[in-house]
mmCIF file of N, CA and C and ligand atoms in Angstrom:
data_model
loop_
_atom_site.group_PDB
_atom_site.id
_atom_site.type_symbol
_atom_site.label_atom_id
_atom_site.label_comp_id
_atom_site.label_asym_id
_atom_site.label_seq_id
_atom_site.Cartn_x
_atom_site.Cartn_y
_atom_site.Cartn_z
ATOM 1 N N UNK R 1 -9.027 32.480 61.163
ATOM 2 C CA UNK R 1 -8.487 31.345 60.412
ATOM 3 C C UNK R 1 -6.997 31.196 60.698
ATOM 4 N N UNK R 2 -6.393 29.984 61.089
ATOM 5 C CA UNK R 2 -5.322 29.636 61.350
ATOM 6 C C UNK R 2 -4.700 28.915 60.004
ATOM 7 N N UNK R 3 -3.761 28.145 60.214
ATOM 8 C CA UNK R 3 -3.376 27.593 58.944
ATOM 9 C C UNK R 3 -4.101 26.542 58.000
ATOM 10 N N UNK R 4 -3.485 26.783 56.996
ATOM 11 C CA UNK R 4 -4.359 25.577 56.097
ATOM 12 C C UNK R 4 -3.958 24.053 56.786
ATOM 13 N N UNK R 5 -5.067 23.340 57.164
ATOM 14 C CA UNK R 5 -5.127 21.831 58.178
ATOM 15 C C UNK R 5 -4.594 20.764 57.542
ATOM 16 N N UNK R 6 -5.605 20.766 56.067
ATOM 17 C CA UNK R 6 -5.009 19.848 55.501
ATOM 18 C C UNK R 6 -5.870 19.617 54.000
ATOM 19 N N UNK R 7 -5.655 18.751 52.870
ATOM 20 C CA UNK R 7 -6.182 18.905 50.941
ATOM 21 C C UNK R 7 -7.166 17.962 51.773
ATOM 22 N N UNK R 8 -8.143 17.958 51.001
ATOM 23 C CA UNK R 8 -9.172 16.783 50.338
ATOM 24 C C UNK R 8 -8.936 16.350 49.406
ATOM 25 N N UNK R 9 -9.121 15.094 48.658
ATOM 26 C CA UNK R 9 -8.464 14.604 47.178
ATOM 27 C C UNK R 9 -9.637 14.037 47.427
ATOM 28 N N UNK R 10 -10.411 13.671 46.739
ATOM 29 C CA UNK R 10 -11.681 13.109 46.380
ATOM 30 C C UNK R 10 -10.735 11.555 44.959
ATOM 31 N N UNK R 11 -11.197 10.488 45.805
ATOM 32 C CA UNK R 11 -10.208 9.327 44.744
ATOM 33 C C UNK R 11 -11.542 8.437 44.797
ATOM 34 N N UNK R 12 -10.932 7.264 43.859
ATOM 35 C CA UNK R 12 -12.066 6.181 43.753
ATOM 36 C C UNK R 12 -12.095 5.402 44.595
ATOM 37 N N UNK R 13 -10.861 5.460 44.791
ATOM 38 C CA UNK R 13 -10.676 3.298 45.412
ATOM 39 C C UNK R 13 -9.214 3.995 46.593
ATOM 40 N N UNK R 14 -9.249 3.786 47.499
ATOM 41 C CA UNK R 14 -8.431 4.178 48.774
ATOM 42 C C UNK R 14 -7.376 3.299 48.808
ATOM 43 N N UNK R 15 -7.899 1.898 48.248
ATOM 44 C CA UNK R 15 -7.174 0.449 48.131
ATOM 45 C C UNK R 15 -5.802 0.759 46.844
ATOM 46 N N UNK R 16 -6.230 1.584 45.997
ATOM 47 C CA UNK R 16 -5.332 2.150 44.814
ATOM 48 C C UNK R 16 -4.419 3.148 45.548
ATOM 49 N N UNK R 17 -5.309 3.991 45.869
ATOM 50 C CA UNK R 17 -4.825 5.301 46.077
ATOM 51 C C UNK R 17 -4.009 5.425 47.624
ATOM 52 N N UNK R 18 -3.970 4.771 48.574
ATOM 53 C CA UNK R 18 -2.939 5.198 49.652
ATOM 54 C C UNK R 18 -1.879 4.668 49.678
ATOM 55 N N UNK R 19 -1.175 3.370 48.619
ATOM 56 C CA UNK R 19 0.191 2.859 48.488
ATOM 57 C C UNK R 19 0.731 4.211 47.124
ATOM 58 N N UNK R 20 -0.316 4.427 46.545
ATOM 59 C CA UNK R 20 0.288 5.853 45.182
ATOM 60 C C UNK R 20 0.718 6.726 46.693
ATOM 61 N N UNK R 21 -0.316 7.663 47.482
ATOM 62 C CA UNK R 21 0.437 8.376 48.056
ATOM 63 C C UNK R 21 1.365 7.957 49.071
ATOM 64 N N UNK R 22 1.425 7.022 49.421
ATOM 65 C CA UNK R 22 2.245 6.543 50.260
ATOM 66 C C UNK R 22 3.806 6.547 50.025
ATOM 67 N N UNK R 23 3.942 6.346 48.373
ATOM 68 C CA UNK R 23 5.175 6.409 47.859
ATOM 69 C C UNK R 23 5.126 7.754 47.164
ATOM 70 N N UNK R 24 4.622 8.504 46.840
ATOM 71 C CA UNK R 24 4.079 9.965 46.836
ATOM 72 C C UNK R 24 5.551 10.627 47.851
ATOM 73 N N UNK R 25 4.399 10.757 48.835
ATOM 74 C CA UNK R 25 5.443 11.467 49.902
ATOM 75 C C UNK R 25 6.158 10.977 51.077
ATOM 76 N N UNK R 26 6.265 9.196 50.113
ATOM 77 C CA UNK R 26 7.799 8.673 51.109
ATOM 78 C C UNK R 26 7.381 8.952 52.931
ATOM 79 N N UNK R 27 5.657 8.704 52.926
ATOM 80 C CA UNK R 27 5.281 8.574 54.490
ATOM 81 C C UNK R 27 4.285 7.564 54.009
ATOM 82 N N UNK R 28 4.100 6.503 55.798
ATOM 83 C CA UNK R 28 2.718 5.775 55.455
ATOM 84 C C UNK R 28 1.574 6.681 55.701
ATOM 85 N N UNK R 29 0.057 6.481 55.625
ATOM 86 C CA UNK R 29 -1.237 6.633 56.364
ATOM 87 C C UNK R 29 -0.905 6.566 57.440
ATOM 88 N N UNK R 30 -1.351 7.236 58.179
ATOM 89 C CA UNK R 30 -1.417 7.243 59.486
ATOM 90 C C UNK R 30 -2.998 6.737 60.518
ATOM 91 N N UNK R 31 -3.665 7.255 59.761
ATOM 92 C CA UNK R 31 -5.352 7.049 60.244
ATOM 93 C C UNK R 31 -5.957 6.721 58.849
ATOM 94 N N UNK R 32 -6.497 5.595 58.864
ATOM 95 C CA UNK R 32 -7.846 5.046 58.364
ATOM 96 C C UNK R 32 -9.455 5.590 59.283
ATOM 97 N N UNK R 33 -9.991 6.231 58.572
ATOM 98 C CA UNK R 33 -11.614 6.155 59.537
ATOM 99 C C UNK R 33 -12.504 6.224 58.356
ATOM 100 N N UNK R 34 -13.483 5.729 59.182
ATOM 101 C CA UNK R 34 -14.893 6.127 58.262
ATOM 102 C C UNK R 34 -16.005 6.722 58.991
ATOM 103 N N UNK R 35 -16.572 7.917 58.027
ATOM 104 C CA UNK R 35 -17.013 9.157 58.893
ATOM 105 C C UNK R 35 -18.654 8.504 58.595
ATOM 106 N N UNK R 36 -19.323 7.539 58.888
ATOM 107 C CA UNK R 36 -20.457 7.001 58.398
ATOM 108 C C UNK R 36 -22.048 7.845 57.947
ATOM 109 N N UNK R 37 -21.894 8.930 58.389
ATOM 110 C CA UNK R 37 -22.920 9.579 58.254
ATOM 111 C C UNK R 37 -22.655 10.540 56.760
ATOM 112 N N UNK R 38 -21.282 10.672 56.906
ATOM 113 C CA UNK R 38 -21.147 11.189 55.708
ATOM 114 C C UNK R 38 -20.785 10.615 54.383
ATOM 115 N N UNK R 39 -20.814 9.487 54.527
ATOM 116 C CA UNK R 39 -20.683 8.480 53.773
ATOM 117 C C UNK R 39 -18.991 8.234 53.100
ATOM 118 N N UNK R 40 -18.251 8.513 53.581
ATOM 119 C CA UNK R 40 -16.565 8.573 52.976
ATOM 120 C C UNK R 40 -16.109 7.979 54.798
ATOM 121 N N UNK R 41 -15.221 7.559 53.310
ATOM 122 C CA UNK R 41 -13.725 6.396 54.247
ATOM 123 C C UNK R 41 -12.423 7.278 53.825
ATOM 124 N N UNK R 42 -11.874 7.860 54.922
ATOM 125 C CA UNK R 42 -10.886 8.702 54.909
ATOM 126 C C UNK R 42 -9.743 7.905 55.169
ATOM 127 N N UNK R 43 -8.061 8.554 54.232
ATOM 128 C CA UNK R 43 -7.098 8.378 54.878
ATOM 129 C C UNK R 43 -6.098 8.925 55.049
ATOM 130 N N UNK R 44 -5.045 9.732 55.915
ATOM 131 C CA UNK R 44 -4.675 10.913 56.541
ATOM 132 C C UNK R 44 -3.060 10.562 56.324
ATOM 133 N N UNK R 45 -2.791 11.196 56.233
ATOM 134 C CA UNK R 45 -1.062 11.412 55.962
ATOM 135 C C UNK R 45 -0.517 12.810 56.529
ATOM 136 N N UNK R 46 0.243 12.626 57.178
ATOM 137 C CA UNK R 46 1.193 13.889 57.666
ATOM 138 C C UNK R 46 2.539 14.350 56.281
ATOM 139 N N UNK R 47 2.529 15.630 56.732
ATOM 140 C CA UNK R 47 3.649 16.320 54.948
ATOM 141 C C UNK R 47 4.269 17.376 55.755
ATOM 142 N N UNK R 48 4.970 17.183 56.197
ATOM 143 C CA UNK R 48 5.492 18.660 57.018
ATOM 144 C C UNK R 48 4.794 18.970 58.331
ATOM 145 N N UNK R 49 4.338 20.484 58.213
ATOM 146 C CA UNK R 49 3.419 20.744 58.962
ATOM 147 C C UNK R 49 2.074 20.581 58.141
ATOM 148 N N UNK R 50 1.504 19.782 57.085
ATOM 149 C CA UNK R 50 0.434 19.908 56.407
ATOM 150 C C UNK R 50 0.124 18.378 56.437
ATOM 151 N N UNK R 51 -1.292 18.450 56.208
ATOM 152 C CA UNK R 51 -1.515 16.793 55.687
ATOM 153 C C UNK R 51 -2.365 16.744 55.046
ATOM 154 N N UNK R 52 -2.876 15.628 54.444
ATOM 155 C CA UNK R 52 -3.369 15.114 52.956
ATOM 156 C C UNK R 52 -4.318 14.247 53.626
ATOM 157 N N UNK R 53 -5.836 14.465 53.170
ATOM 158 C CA UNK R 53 -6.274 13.276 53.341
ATOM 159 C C UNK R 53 -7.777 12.909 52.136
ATOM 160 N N UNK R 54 -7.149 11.186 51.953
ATOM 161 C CA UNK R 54 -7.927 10.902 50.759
ATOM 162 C C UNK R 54 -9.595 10.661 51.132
ATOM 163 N N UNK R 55 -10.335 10.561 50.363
ATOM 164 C CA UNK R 55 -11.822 10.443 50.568
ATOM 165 C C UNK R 55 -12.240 9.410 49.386
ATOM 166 N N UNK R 56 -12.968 8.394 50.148
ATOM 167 C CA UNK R 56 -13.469 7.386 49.174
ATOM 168 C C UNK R 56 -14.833 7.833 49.670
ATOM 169 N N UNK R 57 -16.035 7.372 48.762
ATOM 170 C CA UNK R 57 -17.173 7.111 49.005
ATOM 171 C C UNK R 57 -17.342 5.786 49.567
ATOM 172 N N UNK R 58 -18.621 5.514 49.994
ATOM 173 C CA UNK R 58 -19.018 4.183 50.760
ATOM 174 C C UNK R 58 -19.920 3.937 49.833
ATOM 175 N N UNK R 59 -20.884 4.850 49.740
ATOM 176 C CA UNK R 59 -22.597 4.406 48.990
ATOM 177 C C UNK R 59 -22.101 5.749 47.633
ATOM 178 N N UNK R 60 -23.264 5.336 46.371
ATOM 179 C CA UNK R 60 -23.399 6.417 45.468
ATOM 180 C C UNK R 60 -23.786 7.591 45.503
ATOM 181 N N UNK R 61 -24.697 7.859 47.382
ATOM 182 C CA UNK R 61 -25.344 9.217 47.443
ATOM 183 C C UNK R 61 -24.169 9.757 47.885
ATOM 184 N N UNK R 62 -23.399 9.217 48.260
ATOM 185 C CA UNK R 62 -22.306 10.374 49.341
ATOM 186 C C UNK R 62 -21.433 11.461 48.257
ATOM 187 N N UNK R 63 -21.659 12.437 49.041
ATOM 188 C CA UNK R 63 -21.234 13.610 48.443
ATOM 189 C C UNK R 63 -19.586 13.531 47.493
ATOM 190 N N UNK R 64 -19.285 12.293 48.073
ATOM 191 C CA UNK R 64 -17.907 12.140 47.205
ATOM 192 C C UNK R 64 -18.408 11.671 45.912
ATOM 193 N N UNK R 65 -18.932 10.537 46.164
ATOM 194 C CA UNK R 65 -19.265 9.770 44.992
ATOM 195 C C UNK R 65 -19.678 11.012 43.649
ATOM 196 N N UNK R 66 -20.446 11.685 44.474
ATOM 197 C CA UNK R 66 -21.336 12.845 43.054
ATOM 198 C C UNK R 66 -20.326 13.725 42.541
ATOM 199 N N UNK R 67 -19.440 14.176 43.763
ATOM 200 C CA UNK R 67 -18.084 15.009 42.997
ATOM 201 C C UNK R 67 -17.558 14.230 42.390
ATOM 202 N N UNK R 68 -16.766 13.000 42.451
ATOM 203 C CA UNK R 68 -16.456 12.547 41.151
ATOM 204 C C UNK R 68 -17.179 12.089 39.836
ATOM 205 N N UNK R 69 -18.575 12.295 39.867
ATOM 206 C CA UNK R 69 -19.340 11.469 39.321
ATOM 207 C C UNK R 69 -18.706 13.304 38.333
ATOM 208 N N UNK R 70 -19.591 13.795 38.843
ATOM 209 C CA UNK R 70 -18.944 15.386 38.232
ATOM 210 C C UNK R 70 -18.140 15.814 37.912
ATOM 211 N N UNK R 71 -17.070 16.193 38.459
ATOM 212 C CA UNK R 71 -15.621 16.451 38.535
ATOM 213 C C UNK R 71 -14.734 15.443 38.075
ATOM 214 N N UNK R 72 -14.972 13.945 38.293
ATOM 215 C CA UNK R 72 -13.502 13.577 38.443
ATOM 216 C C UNK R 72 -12.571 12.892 39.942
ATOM 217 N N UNK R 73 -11.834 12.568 39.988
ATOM 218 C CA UNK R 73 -11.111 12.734 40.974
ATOM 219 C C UNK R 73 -10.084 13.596 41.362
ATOM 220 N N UNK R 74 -10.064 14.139 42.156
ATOM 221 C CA UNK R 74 -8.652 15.554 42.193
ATOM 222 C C UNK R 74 -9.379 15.753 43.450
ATOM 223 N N UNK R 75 -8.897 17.133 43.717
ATOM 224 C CA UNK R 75 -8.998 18.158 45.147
ATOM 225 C C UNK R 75 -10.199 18.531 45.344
ATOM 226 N N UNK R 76 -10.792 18.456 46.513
ATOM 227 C CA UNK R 76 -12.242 18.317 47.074
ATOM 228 C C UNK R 76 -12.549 19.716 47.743
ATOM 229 N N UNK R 77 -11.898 19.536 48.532
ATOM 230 C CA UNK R 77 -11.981 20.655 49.919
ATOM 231 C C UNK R 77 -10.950 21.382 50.041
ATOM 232 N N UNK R 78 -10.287 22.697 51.029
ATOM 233 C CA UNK R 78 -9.391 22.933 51.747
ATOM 234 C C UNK R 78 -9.519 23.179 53.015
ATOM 235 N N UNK R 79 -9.435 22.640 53.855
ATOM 236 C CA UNK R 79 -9.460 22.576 55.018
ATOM 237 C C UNK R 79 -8.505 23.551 56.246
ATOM 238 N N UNK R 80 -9.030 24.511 56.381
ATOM 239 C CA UNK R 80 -8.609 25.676 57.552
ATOM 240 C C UNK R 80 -8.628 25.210 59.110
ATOM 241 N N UNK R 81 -7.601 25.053 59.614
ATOM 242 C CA UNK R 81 -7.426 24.971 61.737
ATOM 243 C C UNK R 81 -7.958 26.237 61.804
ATOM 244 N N UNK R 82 -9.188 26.191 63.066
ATOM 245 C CA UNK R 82 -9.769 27.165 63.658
ATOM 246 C C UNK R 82 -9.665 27.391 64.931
ATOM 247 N N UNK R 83 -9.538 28.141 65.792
ATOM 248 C CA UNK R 83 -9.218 28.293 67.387
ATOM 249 C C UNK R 83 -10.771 28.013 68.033
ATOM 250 N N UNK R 84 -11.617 28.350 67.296
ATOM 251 C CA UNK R 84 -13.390 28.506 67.998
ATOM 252 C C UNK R 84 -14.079 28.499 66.397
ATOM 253 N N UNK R 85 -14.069 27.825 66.415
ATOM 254 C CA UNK R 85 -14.893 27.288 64.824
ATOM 255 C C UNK R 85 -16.462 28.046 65.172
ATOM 256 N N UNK R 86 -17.452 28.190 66.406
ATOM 257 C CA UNK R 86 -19.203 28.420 66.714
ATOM 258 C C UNK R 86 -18.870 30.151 66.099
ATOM 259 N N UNK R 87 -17.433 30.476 66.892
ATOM 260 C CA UNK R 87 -16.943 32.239 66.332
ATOM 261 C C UNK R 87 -16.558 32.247 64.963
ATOM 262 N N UNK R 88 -16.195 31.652 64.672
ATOM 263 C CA UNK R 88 -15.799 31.827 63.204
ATOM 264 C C UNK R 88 -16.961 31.691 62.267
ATOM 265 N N UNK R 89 -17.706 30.596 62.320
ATOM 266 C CA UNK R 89 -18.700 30.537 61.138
ATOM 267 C C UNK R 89 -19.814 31.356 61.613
ATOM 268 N N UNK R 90 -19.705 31.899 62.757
ATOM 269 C CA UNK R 90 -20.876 33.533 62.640
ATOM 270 C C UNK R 90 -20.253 34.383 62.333
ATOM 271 N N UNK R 91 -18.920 34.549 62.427
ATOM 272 C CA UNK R 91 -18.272 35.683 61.270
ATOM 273 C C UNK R 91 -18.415 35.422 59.932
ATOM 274 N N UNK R 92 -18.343 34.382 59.807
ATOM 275 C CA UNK R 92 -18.518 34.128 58.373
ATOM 276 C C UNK R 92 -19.769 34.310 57.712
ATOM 277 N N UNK R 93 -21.255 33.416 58.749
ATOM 278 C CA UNK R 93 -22.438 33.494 58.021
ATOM 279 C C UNK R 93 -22.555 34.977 58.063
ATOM 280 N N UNK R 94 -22.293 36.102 58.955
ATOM 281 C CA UNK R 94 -22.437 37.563 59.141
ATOM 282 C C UNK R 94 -21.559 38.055 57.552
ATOM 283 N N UNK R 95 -20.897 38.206 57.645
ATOM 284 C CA UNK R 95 -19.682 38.627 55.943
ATOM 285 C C UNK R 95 -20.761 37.909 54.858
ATOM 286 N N UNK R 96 -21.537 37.222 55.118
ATOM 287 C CA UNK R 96 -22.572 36.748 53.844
ATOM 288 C C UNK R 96 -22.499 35.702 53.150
ATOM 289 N N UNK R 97 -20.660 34.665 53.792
ATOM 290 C CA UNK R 97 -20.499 33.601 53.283
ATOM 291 C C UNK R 97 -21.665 32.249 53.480
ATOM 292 N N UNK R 98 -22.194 31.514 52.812
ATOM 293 C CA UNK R 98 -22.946 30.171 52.936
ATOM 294 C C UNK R 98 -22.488 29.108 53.433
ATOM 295 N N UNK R 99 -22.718 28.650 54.797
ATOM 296 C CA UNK R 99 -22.441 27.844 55.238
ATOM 297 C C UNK R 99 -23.240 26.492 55.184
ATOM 298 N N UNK R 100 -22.654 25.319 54.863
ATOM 299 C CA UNK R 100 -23.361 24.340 54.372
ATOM 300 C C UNK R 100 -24.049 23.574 55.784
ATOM 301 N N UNK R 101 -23.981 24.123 57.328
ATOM 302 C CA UNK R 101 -24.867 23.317 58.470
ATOM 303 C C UNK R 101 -25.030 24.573 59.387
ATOM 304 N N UNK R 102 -25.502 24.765 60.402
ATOM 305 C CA UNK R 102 -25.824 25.774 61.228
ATOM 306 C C UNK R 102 -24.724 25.643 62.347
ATOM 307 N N UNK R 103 -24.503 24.491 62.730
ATOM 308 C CA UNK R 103 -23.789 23.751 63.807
ATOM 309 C C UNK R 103 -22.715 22.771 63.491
ATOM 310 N N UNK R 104 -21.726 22.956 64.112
ATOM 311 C CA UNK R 104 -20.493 22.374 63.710
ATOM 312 C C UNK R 104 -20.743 20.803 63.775
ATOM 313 N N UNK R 105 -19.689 19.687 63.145
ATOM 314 C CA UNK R 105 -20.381 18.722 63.152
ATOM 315 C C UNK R 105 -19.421 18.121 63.229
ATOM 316 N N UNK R 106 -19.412 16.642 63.531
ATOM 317 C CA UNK R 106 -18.021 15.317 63.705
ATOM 318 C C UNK R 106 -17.409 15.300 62.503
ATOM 319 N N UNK R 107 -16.296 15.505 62.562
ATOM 320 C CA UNK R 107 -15.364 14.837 61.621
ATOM 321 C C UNK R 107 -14.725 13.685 61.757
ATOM 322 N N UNK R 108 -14.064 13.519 60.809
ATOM 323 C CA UNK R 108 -12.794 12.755 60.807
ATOM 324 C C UNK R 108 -11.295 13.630 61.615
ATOM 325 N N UNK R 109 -10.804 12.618 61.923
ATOM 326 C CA UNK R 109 -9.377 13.130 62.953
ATOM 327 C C UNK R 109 -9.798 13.476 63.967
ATOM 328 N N UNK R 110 -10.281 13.169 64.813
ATOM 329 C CA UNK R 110 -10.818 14.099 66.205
ATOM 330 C C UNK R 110 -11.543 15.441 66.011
ATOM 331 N N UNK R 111 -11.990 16.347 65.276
ATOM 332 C CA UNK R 111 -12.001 17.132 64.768
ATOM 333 C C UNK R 111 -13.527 17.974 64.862
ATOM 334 N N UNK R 112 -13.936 19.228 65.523
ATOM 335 C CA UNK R 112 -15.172 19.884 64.797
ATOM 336 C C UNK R 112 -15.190 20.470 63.676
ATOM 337 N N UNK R 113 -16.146 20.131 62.561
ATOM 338 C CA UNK R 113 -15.952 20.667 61.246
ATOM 339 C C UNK R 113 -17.096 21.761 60.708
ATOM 340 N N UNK R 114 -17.153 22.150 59.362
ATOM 341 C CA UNK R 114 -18.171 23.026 59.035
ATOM 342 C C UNK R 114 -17.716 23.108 57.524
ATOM 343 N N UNK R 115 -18.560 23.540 56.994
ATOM 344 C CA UNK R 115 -18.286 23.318 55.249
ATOM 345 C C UNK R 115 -19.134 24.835 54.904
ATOM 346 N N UNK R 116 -18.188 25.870 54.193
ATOM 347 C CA UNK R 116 -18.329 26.965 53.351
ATOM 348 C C UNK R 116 -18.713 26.507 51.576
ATOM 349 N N UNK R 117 -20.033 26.621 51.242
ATOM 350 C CA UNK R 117 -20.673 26.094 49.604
ATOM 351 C C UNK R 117 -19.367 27.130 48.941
ATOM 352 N N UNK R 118 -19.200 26.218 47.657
ATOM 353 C CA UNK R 118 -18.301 26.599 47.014
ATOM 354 C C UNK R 118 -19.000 28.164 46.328
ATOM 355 N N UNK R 119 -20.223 28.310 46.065
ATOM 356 C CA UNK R 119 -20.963 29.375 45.383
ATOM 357 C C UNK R 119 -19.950 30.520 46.335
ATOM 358 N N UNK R 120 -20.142 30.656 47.248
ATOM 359 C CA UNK R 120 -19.687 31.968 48.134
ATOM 360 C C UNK R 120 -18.606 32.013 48.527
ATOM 361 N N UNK R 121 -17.411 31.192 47.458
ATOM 362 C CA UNK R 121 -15.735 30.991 47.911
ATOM 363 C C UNK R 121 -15.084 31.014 46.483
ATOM 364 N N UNK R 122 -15.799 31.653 45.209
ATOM 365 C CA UNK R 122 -15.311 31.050 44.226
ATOM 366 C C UNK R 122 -14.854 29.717 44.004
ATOM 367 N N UNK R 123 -15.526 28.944 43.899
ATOM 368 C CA UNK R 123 -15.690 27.830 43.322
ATOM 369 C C UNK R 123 -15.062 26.617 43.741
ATOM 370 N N UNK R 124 -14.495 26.925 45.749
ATOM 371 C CA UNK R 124 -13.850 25.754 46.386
ATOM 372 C C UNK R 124 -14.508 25.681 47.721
ATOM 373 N N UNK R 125 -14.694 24.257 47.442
ATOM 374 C CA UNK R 125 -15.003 23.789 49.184
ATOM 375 C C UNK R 125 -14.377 24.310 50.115
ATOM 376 N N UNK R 126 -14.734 24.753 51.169
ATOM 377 C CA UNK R 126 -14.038 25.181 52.393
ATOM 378 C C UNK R 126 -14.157 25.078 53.674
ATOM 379 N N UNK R 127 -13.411 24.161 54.119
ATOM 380 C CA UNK R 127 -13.919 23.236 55.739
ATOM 381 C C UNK R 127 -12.997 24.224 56.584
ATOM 382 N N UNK R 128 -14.140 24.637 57.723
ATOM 383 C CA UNK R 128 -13.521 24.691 59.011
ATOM 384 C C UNK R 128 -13.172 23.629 60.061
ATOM 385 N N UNK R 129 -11.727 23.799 60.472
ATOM 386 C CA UNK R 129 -11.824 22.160 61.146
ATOM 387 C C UNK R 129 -11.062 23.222 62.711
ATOM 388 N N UNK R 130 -11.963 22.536 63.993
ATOM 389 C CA UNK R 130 -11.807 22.767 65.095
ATOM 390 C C UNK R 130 -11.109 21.289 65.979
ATOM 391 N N UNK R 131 -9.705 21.478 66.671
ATOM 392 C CA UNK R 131 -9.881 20.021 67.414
ATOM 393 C C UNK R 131 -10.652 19.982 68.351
ATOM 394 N N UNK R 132 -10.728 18.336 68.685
ATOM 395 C CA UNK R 132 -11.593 18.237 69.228
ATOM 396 C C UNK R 132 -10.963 18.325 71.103
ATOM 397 N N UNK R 133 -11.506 18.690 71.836
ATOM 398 C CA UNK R 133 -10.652 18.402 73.382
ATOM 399 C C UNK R 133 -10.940 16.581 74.092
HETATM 400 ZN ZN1 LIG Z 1 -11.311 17.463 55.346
#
């Protein structure tokens, strides 16, 4: 595990929420995408060496929608830079952590990703994010 990549904020409305962070941390968005399979419309901000990125839902099944339906809106994920993400999450599924896919998968930002269930992290999402070449 390399450094922390970047927050998840799980918000309602992206249309609200990226002029709040925008004047937040005195930077614009940088990337708008929408990750369609996963049903969220992302938007990415640089903070230093860290960045922020918001998550809207598209449809009611998407996994955002139900965390806030649950939770609220606030912090979703934390997202870890990985050098070889296929090595890492067999260290991980090996150590006994639960990995939420077998195989790394598209993200948002150029990015290979992977998701650690909160059950086997005390109680936080945890994305591996690989770039992409
Ligand atoms: Zn993320």
């Amino acid at each position: 595990m390399e450094k922390i990549e970047h927050l998840g904020i799980a918000v309602n409305n992206l249309d609200e929420a990226i002029p709040l962070y925008e004047i937040l941390l005195n930077t614009s968005c940088y990337k708008l995408e929408e990750v369609e399979r996963e049903g969220v419309k992302t938007a990415f901000f640089q903070n230093g060496p860290n960045k922020i990125e918001l998550l809207e839902a598209t449809h009611p099944d998407s996994p955002i929608a139900k965390f806030i339906a649950k939770k609220g809106e606030g912090i979703h994920h934390i997202a870890f830079a990985v050098s070889d993400i296929k090595a890492e999450m067999k260290r991980l599924k090996e150590a006994g952590f639960n990995l939420l896919s077998d195989e790394p998968k598209l993200g948002a930002d150029n990015k290979w990703v992977a998701f650690l269930h909160p059950k086997s992290t005390k109680g936080v999402l945890l994305e591996l994010c690989q770039e992409r070449d």
